[in-house]
mmCIF file of C-alpha atoms in Angstrom:
data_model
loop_
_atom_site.group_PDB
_atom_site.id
_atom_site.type_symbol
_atom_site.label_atom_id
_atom_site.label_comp_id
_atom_site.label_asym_id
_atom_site.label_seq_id
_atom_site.Cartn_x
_atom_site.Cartn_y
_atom_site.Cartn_z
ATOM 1 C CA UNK A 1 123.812 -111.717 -36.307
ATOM 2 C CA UNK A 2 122.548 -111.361 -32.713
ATOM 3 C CA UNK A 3 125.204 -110.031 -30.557
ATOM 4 C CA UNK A 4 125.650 -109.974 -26.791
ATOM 5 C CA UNK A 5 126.892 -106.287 -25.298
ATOM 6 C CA UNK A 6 128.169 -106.557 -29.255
ATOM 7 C CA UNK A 7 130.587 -109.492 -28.905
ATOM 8 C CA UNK A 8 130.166 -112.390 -31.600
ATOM 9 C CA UNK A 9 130.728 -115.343 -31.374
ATOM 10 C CA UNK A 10 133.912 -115.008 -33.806
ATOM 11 C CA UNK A 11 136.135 -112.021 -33.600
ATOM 12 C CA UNK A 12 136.307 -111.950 -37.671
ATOM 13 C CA UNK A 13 138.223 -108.756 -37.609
ATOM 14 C CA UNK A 14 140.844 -110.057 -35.730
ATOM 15 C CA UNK A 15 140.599 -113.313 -37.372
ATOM 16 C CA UNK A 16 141.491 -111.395 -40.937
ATOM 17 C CA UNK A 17 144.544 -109.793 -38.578
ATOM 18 C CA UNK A 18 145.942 -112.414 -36.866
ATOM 19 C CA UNK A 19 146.379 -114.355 -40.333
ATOM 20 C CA UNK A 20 147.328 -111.239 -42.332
ATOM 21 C CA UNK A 21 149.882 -110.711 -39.739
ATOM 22 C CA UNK A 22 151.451 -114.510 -39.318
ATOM 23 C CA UNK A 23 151.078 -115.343 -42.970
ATOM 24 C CA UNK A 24 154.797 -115.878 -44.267
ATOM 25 C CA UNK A 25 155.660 -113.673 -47.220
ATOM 26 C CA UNK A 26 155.523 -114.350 -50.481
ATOM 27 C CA UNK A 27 158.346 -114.959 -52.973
ATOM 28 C CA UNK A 28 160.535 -111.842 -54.154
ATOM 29 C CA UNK A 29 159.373 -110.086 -57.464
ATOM 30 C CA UNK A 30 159.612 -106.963 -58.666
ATOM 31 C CA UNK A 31 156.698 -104.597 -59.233
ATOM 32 C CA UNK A 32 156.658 -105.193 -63.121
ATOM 33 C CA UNK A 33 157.392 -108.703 -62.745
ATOM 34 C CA UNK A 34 154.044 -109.205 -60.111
ATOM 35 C CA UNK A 35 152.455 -106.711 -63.005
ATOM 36 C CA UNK A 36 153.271 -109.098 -65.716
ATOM 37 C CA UNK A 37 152.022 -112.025 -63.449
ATOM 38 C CA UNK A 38 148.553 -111.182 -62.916
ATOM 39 C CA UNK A 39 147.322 -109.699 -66.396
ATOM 40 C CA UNK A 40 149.309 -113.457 -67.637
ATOM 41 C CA UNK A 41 146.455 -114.968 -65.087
ATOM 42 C CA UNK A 42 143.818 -113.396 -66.355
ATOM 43 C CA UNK A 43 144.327 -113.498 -69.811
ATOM 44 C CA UNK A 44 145.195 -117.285 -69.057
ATOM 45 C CA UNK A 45 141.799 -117.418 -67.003
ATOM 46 C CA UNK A 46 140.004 -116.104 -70.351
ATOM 47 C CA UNK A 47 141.347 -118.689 -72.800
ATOM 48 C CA UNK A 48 140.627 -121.522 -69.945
ATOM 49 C CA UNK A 49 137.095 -121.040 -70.167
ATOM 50 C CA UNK A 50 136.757 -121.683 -73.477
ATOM 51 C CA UNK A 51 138.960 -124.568 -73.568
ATOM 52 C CA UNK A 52 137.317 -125.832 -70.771
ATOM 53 C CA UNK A 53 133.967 -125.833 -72.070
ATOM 54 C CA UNK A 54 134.510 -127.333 -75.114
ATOM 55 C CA UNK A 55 135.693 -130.330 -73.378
ATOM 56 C CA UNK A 56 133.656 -130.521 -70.854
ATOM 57 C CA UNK A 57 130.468 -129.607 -72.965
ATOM 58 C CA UNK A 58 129.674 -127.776 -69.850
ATOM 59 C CA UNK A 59 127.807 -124.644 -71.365
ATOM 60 C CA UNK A 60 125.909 -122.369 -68.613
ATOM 61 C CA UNK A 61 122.342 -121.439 -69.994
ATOM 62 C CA UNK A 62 121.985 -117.894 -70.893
ATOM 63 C CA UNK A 63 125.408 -117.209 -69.155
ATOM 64 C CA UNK A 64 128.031 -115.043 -71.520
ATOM 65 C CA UNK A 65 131.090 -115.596 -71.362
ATOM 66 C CA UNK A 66 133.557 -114.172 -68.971
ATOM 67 C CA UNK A 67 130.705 -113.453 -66.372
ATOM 68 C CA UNK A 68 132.059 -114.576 -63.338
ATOM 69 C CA UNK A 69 134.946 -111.918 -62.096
ATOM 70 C CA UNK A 70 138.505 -113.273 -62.181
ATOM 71 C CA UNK A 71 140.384 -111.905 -59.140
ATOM 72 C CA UNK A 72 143.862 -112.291 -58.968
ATOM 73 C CA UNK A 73 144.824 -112.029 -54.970
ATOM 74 C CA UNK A 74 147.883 -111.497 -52.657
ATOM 75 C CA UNK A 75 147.829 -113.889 -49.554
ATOM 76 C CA UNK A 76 145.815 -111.681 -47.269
ATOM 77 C CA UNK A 77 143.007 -110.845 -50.412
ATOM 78 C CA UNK A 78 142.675 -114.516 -50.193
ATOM 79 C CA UNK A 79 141.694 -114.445 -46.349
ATOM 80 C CA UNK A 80 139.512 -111.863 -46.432
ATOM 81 C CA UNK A 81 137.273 -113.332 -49.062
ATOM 82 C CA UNK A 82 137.385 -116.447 -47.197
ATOM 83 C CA UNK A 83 136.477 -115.306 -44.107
ATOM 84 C CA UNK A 84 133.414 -113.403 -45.461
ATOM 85 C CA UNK A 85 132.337 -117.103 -46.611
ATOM 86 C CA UNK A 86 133.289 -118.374 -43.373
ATOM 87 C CA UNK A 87 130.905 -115.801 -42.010
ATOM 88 C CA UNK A 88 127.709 -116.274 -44.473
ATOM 89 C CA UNK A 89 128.170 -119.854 -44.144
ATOM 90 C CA UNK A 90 128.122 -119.613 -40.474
ATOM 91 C CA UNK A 91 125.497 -117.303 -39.550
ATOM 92 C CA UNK A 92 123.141 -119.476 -38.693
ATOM 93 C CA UNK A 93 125.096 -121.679 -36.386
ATOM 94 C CA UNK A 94 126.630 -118.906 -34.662
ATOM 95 C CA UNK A 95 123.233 -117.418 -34.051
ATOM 96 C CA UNK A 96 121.604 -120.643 -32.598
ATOM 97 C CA UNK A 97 124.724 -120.956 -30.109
ATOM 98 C CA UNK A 98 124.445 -117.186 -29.163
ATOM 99 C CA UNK A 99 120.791 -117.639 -27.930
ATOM 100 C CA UNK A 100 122.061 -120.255 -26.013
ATOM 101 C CA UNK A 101 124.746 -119.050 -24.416
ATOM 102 C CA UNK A 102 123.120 -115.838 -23.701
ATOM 103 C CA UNK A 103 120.621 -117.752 -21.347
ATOM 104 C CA UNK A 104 123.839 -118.856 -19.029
ATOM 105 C CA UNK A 105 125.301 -116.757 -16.061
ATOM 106 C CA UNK A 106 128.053 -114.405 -17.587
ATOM 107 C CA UNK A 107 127.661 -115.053 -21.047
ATOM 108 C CA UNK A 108 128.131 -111.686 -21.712
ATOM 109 C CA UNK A 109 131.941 -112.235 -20.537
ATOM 110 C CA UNK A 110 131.989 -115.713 -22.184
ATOM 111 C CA UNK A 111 131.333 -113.486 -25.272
ATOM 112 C CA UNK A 112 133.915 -111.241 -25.142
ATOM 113 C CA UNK A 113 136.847 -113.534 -24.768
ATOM 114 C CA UNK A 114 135.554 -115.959 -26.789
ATOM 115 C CA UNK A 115 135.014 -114.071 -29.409
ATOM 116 C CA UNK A 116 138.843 -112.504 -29.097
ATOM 117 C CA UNK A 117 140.188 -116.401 -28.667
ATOM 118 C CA UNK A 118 138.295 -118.200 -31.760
ATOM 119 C CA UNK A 119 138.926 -115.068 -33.742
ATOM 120 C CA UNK A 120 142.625 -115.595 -33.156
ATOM 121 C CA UNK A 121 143.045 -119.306 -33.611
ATOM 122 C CA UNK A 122 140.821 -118.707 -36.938
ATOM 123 C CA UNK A 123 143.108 -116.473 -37.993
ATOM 124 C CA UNK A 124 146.137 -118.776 -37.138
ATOM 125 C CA UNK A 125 144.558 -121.658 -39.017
ATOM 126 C CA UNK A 126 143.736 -119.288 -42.459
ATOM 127 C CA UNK A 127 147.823 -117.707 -42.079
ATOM 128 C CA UNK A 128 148.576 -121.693 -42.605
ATOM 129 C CA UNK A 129 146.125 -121.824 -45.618
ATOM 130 C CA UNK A 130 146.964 -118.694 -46.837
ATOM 131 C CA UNK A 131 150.149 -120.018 -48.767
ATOM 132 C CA UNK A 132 149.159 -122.861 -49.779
ATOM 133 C CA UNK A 133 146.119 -122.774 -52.101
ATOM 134 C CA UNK A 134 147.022 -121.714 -55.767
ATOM 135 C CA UNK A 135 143.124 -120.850 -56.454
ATOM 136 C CA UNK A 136 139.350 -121.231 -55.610
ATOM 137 C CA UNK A 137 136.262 -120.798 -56.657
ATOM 138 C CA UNK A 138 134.567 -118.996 -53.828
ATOM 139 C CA UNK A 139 130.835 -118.883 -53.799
ATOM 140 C CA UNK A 140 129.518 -118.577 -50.700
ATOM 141 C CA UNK A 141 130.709 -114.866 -49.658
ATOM 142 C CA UNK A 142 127.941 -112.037 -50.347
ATOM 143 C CA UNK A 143 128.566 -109.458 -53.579
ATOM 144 C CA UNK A 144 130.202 -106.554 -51.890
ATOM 145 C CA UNK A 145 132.955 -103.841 -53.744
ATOM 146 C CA UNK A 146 135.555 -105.378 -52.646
ATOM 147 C CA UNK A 147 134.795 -108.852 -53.248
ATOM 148 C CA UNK A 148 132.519 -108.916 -56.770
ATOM 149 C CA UNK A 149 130.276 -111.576 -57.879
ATOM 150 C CA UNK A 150 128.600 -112.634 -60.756
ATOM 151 C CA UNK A 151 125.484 -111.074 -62.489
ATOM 152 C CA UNK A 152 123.832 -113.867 -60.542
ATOM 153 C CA UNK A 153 124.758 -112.699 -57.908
ATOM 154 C CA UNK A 154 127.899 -114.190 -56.113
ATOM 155 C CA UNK A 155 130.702 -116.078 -57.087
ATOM 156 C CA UNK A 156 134.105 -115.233 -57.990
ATOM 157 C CA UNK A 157 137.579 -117.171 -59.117
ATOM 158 C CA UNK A 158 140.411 -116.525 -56.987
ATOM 159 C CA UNK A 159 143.387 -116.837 -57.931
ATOM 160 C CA UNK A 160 146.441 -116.686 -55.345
ATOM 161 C CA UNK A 161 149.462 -114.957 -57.537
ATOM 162 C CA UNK A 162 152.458 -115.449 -54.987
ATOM 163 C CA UNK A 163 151.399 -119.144 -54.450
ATOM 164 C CA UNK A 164 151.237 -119.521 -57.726
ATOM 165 C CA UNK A 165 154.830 -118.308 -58.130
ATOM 166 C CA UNK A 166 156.332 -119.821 -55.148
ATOM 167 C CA UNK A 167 155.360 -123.166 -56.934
ATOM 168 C CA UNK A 168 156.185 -122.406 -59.942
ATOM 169 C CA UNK A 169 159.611 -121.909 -59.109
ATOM 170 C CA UNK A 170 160.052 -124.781 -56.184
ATOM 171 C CA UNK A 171 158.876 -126.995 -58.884
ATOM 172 C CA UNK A 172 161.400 -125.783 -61.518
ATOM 173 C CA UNK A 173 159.135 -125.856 -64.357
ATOM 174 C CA UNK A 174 157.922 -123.732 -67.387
ATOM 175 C CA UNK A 175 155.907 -120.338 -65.210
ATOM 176 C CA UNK A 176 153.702 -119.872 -68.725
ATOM 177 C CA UNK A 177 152.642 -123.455 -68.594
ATOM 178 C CA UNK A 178 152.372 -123.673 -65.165
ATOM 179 C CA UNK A 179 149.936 -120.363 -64.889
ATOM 180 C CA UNK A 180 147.673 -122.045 -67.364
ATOM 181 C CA UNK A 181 147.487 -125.410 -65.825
ATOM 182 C CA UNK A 182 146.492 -124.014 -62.533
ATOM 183 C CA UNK A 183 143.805 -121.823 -64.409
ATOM 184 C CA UNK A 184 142.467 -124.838 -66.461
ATOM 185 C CA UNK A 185 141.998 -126.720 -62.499
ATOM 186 C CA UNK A 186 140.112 -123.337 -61.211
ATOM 187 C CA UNK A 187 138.150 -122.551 -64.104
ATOM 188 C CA UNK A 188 136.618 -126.361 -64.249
ATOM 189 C CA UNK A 189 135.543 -125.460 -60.627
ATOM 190 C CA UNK A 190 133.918 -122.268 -62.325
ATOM 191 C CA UNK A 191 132.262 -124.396 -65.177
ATOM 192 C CA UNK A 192 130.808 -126.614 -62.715
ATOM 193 C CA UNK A 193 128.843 -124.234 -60.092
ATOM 194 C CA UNK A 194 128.151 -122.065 -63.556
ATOM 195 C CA UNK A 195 126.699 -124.678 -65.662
ATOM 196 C CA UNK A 196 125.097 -126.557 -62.809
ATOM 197 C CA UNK A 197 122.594 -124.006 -61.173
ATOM 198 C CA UNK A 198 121.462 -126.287 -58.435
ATOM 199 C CA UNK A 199 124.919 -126.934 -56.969
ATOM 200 C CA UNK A 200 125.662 -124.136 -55.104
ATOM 201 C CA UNK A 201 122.264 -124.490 -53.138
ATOM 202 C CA UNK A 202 122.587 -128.156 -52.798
ATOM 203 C CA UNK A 203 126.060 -127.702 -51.272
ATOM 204 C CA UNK A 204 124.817 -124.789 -48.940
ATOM 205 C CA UNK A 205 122.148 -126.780 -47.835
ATOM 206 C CA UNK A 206 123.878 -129.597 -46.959
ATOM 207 C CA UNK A 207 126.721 -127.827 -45.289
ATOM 208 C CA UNK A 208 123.723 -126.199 -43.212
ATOM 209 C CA UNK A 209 122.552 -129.458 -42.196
ATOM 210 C CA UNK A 210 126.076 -130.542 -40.815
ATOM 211 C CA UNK A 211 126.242 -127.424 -39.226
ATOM 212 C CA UNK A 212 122.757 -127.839 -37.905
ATOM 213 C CA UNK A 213 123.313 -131.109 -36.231
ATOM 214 C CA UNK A 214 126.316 -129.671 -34.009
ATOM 215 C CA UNK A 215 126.123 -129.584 -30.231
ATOM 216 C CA UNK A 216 124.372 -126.475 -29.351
ATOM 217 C CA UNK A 217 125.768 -126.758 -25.437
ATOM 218 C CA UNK A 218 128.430 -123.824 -25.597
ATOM 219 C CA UNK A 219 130.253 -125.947 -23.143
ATOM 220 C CA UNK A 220 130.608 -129.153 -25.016
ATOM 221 C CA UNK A 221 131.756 -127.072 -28.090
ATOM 222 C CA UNK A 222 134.054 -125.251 -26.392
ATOM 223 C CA UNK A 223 135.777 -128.767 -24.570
ATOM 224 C CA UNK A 224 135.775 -130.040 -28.359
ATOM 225 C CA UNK A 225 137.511 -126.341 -30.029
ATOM 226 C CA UNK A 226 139.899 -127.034 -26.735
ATOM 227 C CA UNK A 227 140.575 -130.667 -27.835
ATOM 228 C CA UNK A 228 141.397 -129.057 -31.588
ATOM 229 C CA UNK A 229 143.290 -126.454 -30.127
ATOM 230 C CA UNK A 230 145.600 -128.146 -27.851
ATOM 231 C CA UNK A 231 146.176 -130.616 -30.968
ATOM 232 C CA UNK A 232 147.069 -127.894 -33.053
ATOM 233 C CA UNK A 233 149.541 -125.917 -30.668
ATOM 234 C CA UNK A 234 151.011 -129.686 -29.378
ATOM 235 C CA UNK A 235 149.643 -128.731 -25.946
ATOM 236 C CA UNK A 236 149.726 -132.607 -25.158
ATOM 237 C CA UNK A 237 152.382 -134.751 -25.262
ATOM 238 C CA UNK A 238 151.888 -137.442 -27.900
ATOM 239 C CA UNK A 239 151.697 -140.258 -25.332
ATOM 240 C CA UNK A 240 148.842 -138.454 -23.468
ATOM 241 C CA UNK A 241 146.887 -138.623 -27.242
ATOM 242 C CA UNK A 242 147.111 -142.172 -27.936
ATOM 243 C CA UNK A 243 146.093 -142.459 -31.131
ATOM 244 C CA UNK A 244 147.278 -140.160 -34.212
ATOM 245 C CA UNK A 245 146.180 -136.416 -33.666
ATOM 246 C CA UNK A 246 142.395 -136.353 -35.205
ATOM 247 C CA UNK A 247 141.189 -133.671 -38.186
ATOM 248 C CA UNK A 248 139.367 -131.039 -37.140
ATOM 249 C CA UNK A 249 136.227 -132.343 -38.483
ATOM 250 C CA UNK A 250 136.544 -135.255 -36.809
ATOM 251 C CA UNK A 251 137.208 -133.945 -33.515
ATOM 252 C CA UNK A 252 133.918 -131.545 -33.209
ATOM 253 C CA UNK A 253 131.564 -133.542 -35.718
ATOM 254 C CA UNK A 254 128.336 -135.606 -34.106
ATOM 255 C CA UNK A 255 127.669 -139.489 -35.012
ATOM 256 C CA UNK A 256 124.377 -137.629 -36.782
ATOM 257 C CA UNK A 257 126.736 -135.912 -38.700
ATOM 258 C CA UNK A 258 128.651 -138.449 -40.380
ATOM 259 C CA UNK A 259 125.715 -139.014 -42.534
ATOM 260 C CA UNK A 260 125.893 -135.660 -44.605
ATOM 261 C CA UNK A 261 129.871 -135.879 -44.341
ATOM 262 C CA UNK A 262 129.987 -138.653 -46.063
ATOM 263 C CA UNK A 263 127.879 -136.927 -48.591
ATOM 264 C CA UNK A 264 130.235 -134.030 -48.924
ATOM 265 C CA UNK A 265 132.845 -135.763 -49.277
ATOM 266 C CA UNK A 266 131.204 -137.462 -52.304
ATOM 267 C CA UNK A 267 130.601 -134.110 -53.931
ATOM 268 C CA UNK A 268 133.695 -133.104 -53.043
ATOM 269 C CA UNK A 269 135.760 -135.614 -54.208
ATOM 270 C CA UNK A 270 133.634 -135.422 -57.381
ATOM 271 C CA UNK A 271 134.386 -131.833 -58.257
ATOM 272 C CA UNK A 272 137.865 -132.269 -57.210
ATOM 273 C CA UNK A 273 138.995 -135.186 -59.373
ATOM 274 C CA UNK A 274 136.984 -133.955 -62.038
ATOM 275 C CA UNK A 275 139.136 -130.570 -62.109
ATOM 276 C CA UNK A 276 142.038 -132.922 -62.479
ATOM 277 C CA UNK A 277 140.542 -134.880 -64.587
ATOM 278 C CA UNK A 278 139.433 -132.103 -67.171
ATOM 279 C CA UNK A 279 143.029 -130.634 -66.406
ATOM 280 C CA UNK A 280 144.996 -133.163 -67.349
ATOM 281 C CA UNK A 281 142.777 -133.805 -70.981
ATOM 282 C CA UNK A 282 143.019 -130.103 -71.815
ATOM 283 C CA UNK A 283 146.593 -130.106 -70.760
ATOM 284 C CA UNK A 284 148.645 -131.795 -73.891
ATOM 285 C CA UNK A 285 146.466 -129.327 -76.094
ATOM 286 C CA UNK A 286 147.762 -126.242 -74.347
ATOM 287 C CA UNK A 287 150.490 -126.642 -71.942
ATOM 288 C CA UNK A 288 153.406 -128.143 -74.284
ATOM 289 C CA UNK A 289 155.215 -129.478 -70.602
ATOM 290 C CA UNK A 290 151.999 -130.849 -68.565
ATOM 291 C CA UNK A 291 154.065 -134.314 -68.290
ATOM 292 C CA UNK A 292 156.730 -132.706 -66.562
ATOM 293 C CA UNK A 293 154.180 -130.357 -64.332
ATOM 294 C CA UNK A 294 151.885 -133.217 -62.943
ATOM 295 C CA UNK A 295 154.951 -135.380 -62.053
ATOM 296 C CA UNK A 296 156.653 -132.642 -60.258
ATOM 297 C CA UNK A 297 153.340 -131.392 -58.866
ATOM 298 C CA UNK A 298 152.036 -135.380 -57.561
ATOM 299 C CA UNK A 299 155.619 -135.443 -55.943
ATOM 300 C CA UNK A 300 154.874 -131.967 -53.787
ATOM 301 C CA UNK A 301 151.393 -132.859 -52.958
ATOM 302 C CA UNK A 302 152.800 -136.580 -51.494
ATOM 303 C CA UNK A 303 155.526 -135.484 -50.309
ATOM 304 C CA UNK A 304 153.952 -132.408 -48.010
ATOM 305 C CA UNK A 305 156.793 -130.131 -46.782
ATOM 306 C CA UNK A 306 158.025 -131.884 -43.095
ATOM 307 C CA UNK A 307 157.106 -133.043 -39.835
ATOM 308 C CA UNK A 308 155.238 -129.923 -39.113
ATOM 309 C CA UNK A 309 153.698 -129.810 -42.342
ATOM 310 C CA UNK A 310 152.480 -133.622 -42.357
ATOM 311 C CA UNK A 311 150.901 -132.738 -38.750
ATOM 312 C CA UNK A 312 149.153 -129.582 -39.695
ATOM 313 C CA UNK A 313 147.519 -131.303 -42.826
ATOM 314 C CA UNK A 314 146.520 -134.000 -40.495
ATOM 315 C CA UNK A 315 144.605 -132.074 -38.036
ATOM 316 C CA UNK A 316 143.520 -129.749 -40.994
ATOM 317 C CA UNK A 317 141.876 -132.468 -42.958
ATOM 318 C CA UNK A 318 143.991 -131.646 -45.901
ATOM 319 C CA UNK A 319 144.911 -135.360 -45.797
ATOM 320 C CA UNK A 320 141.368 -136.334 -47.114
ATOM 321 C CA UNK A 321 141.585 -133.786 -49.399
ATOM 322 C CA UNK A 322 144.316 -135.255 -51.226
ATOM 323 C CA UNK A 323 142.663 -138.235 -51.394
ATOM 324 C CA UNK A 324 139.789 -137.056 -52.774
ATOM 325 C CA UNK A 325 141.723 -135.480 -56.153
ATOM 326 C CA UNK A 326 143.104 -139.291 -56.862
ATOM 327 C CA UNK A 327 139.761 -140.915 -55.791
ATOM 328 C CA UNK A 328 137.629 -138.082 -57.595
ATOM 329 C CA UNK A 329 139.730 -138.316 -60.928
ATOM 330 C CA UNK A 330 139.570 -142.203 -60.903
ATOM 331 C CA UNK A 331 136.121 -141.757 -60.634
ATOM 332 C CA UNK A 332 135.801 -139.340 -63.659
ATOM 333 C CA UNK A 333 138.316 -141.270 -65.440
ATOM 334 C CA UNK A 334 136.820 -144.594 -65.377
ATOM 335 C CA UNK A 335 132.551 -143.677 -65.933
ATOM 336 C CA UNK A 336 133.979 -141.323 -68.751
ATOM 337 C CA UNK A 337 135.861 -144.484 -70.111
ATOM 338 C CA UNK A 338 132.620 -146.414 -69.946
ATOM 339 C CA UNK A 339 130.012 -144.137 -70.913
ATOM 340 C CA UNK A 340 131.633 -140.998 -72.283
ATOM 341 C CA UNK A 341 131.557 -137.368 -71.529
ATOM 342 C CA UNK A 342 127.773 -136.987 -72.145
ATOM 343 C CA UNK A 343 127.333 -140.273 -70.335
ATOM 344 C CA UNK A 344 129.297 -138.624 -67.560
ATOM 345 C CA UNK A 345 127.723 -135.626 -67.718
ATOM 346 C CA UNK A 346 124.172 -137.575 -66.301
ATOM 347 C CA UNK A 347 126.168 -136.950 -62.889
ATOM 348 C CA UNK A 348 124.830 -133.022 -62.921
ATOM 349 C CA UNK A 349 121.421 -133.343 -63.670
ATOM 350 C CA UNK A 350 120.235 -133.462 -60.169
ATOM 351 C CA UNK A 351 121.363 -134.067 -56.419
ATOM 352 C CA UNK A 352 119.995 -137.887 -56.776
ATOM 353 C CA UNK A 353 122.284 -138.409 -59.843
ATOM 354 C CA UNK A 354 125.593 -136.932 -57.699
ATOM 355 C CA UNK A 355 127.971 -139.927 -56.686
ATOM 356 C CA UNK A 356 127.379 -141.345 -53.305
ATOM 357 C CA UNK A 357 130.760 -142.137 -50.954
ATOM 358 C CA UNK A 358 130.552 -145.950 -51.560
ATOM 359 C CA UNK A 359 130.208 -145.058 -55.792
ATOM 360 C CA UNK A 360 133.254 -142.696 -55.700
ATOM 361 C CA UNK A 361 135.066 -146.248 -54.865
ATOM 362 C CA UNK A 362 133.348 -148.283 -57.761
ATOM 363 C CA UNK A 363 131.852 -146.075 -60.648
ATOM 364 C CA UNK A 364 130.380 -149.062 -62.100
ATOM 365 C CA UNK A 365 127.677 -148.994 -59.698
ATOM 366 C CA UNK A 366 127.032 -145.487 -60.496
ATOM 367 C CA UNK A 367 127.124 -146.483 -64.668
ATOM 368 C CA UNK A 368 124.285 -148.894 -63.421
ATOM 369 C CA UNK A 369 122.149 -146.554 -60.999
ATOM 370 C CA UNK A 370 122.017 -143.987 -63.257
ATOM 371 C CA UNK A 371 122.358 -145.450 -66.503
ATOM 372 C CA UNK A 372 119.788 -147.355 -67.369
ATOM 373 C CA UNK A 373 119.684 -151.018 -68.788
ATOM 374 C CA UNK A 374 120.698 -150.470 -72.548
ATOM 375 C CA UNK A 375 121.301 -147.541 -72.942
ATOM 376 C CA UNK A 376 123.937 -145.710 -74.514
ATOM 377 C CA UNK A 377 125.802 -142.232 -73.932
ATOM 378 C CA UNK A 378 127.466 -140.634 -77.013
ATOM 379 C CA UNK A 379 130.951 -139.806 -77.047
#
């Protein structure tokens, strides 16, 4: 990336400190105990991808088994590899509004503090994350020796131990069957992007084009990170905002851009409800409790975890996200219903055969897009 007197645009360093330092620890185990914790993920990563295949019938061509590296991750292992996403995935952007800025009186200086300031409210933003998210497939960061890919060359399963824990025990429930129902939600993820070689590009691409369409005036995205900011601190008082506080999509997107969101949020919701969807079939297989688990768990992911909680997911977007796992497994649910796995697998030959927005809603005009007249899908 271009740099001005070697400022960026985003302090990453400091964005991987300021959330390694505010992240909230993790629950109290002892060193065997967190020993015993991850080889039980990996081994329960391992058996998931077989199980997950066969029901899927999601089989990567000429990919063996195991080939994507499992890597079981404290709270700050999961920042770092998500910031080195955040910063391949960004590149581009960053660049085009460093040209521009670097044509504007004291840009230089603009540089330098900016930098500092998005690199700590990055950083604040990932400490929230950080416990929260029990796994993720993470594609988008380059190979590196800290952060290993596959032989394709990138993408790795994270899985977030003392989230996974934390749950576990908030939720009261079996840990053994809990570890493996998380790992049967990641590894779909892995399936998918594994079996399905275009989707990684196709989401890149896409993300690019969003990212493409934003304001390139430093000014108006700085008065639009300010508007996300002061939401996100509670600079304002609520009857200066009106309305209910905004995501943080919402707040810097373009009308252009609401276009290929809507898209994404297709895919999205896709691969999201189909993860629970693939879950919850493997599940009474496997996982002798998953009755009790996805009660418990539907209860903590409705109920959030307060007033501060609710707002943050708000402004976060993590709203729509939640969404998306009951509209996304409705989805799955019903065109698998109708047509059958194979039937349902028609949804990964190619970007034109990916659900659009309005489809997620009603599957049966997906059936009859990409189904044609007559024919029939095997079960």
């Amino acid at each position: 990336m271009t740099s001005i007197s070697g400022a960026e645009m985003v302090d990453w360093n400091l964005a991987v400190a300021t959330a390694t330092r505010l992240v909230r620890p993790g629950p109290e185990v002892s060193r065997g105990e967190a020993r015993a914790v991850v080889a039980e993920l990996r081994g329960h990563a391992r058996t998931s991808e077989r199980h997950v295949r066969a029901y899927t019938r999601m089989v990567p061509e000429d990919a063996p088994v195991n080939d994507t590296p499992v890597l079981v991750v404290d709270r700050p292992g999961w920042v770092k590899a998500n910031v080195a996403g955040f910063r391949e995935l960004l590149q581009p952007l960053l660049g085009k509004l460093q040209d521009r800025r670097a044509g504007t009186p004291g840009g230089a200086v603009l540089g330098a503090v900016g930098g500092k300031v998005t690199g700590v409210e990055l950083g604040m933003l990932l400490s929230f994350l950080a416990s929260r998210v029990l796994g993720q497939y993470e594609t988008f960061a380059p190979v590196s020796r800290d952060l290993p890919g596959s032989g394709s060359g990138g993408g790795r399963l994270l899985l977030v131990a003392p989230n996974i824990v934390h749950v576990e025990r908030e939720l009261e429930v079996n840990p053994h069957d809990f570890r493996l129902w998380v790992c049967l939600h990641e590894e779909t993820h892995r399936t998918q992007f594994t079996a399905v070689p275009w989707l990684r590009d196709h989401l890149e691409g896409e993300i690019q084009t969003f990212l493409g369409a934003t304001e390139v005036d430093p000014m108006t995205v700085l008065e639009r990170l300010r508007e996300a900011a002061q939401s996100f601190v509670g600079a304002r008082p609520e009857a200066e905002r009106g309305d209910e506080p905004r995501s943080l999509v919402e707040i810097v997107q373009t009308p252009e851009q609401r276009e290929v969101l809507a898209r994404l949020t297709a895919v999205m919701s896709l691969l999201e409800g189909h993860a629970d969807f693939v879950m919850d079939g493997v599940g009474p297989e496997v996982v002798p409790s998953v009755a009790e688990i996805r009660e418990k768990f539907q209860q903590r992911r409705a109920s959030g975890a307060g007033r501060l909680d609710a707002a943050l997911r708000k402004l976060l977007g993590l709203d729509a996200k939640l969404r998306q796992y009951r509209d996304g497994e409705r989805f799955v649910r019903a065109v698998v219903d109708q047509v059958g796995m194979d039937g349902f697998n028609r949804v990964w030959t190619s970007p034109n055969t990916l659900p659009t927005k309005a489809e997620i809603a009603k599957p049966a005009d997906w059936v009859a897009r990409v189904h044609s007249k007559g024919s029939e899908a095997s079960e």
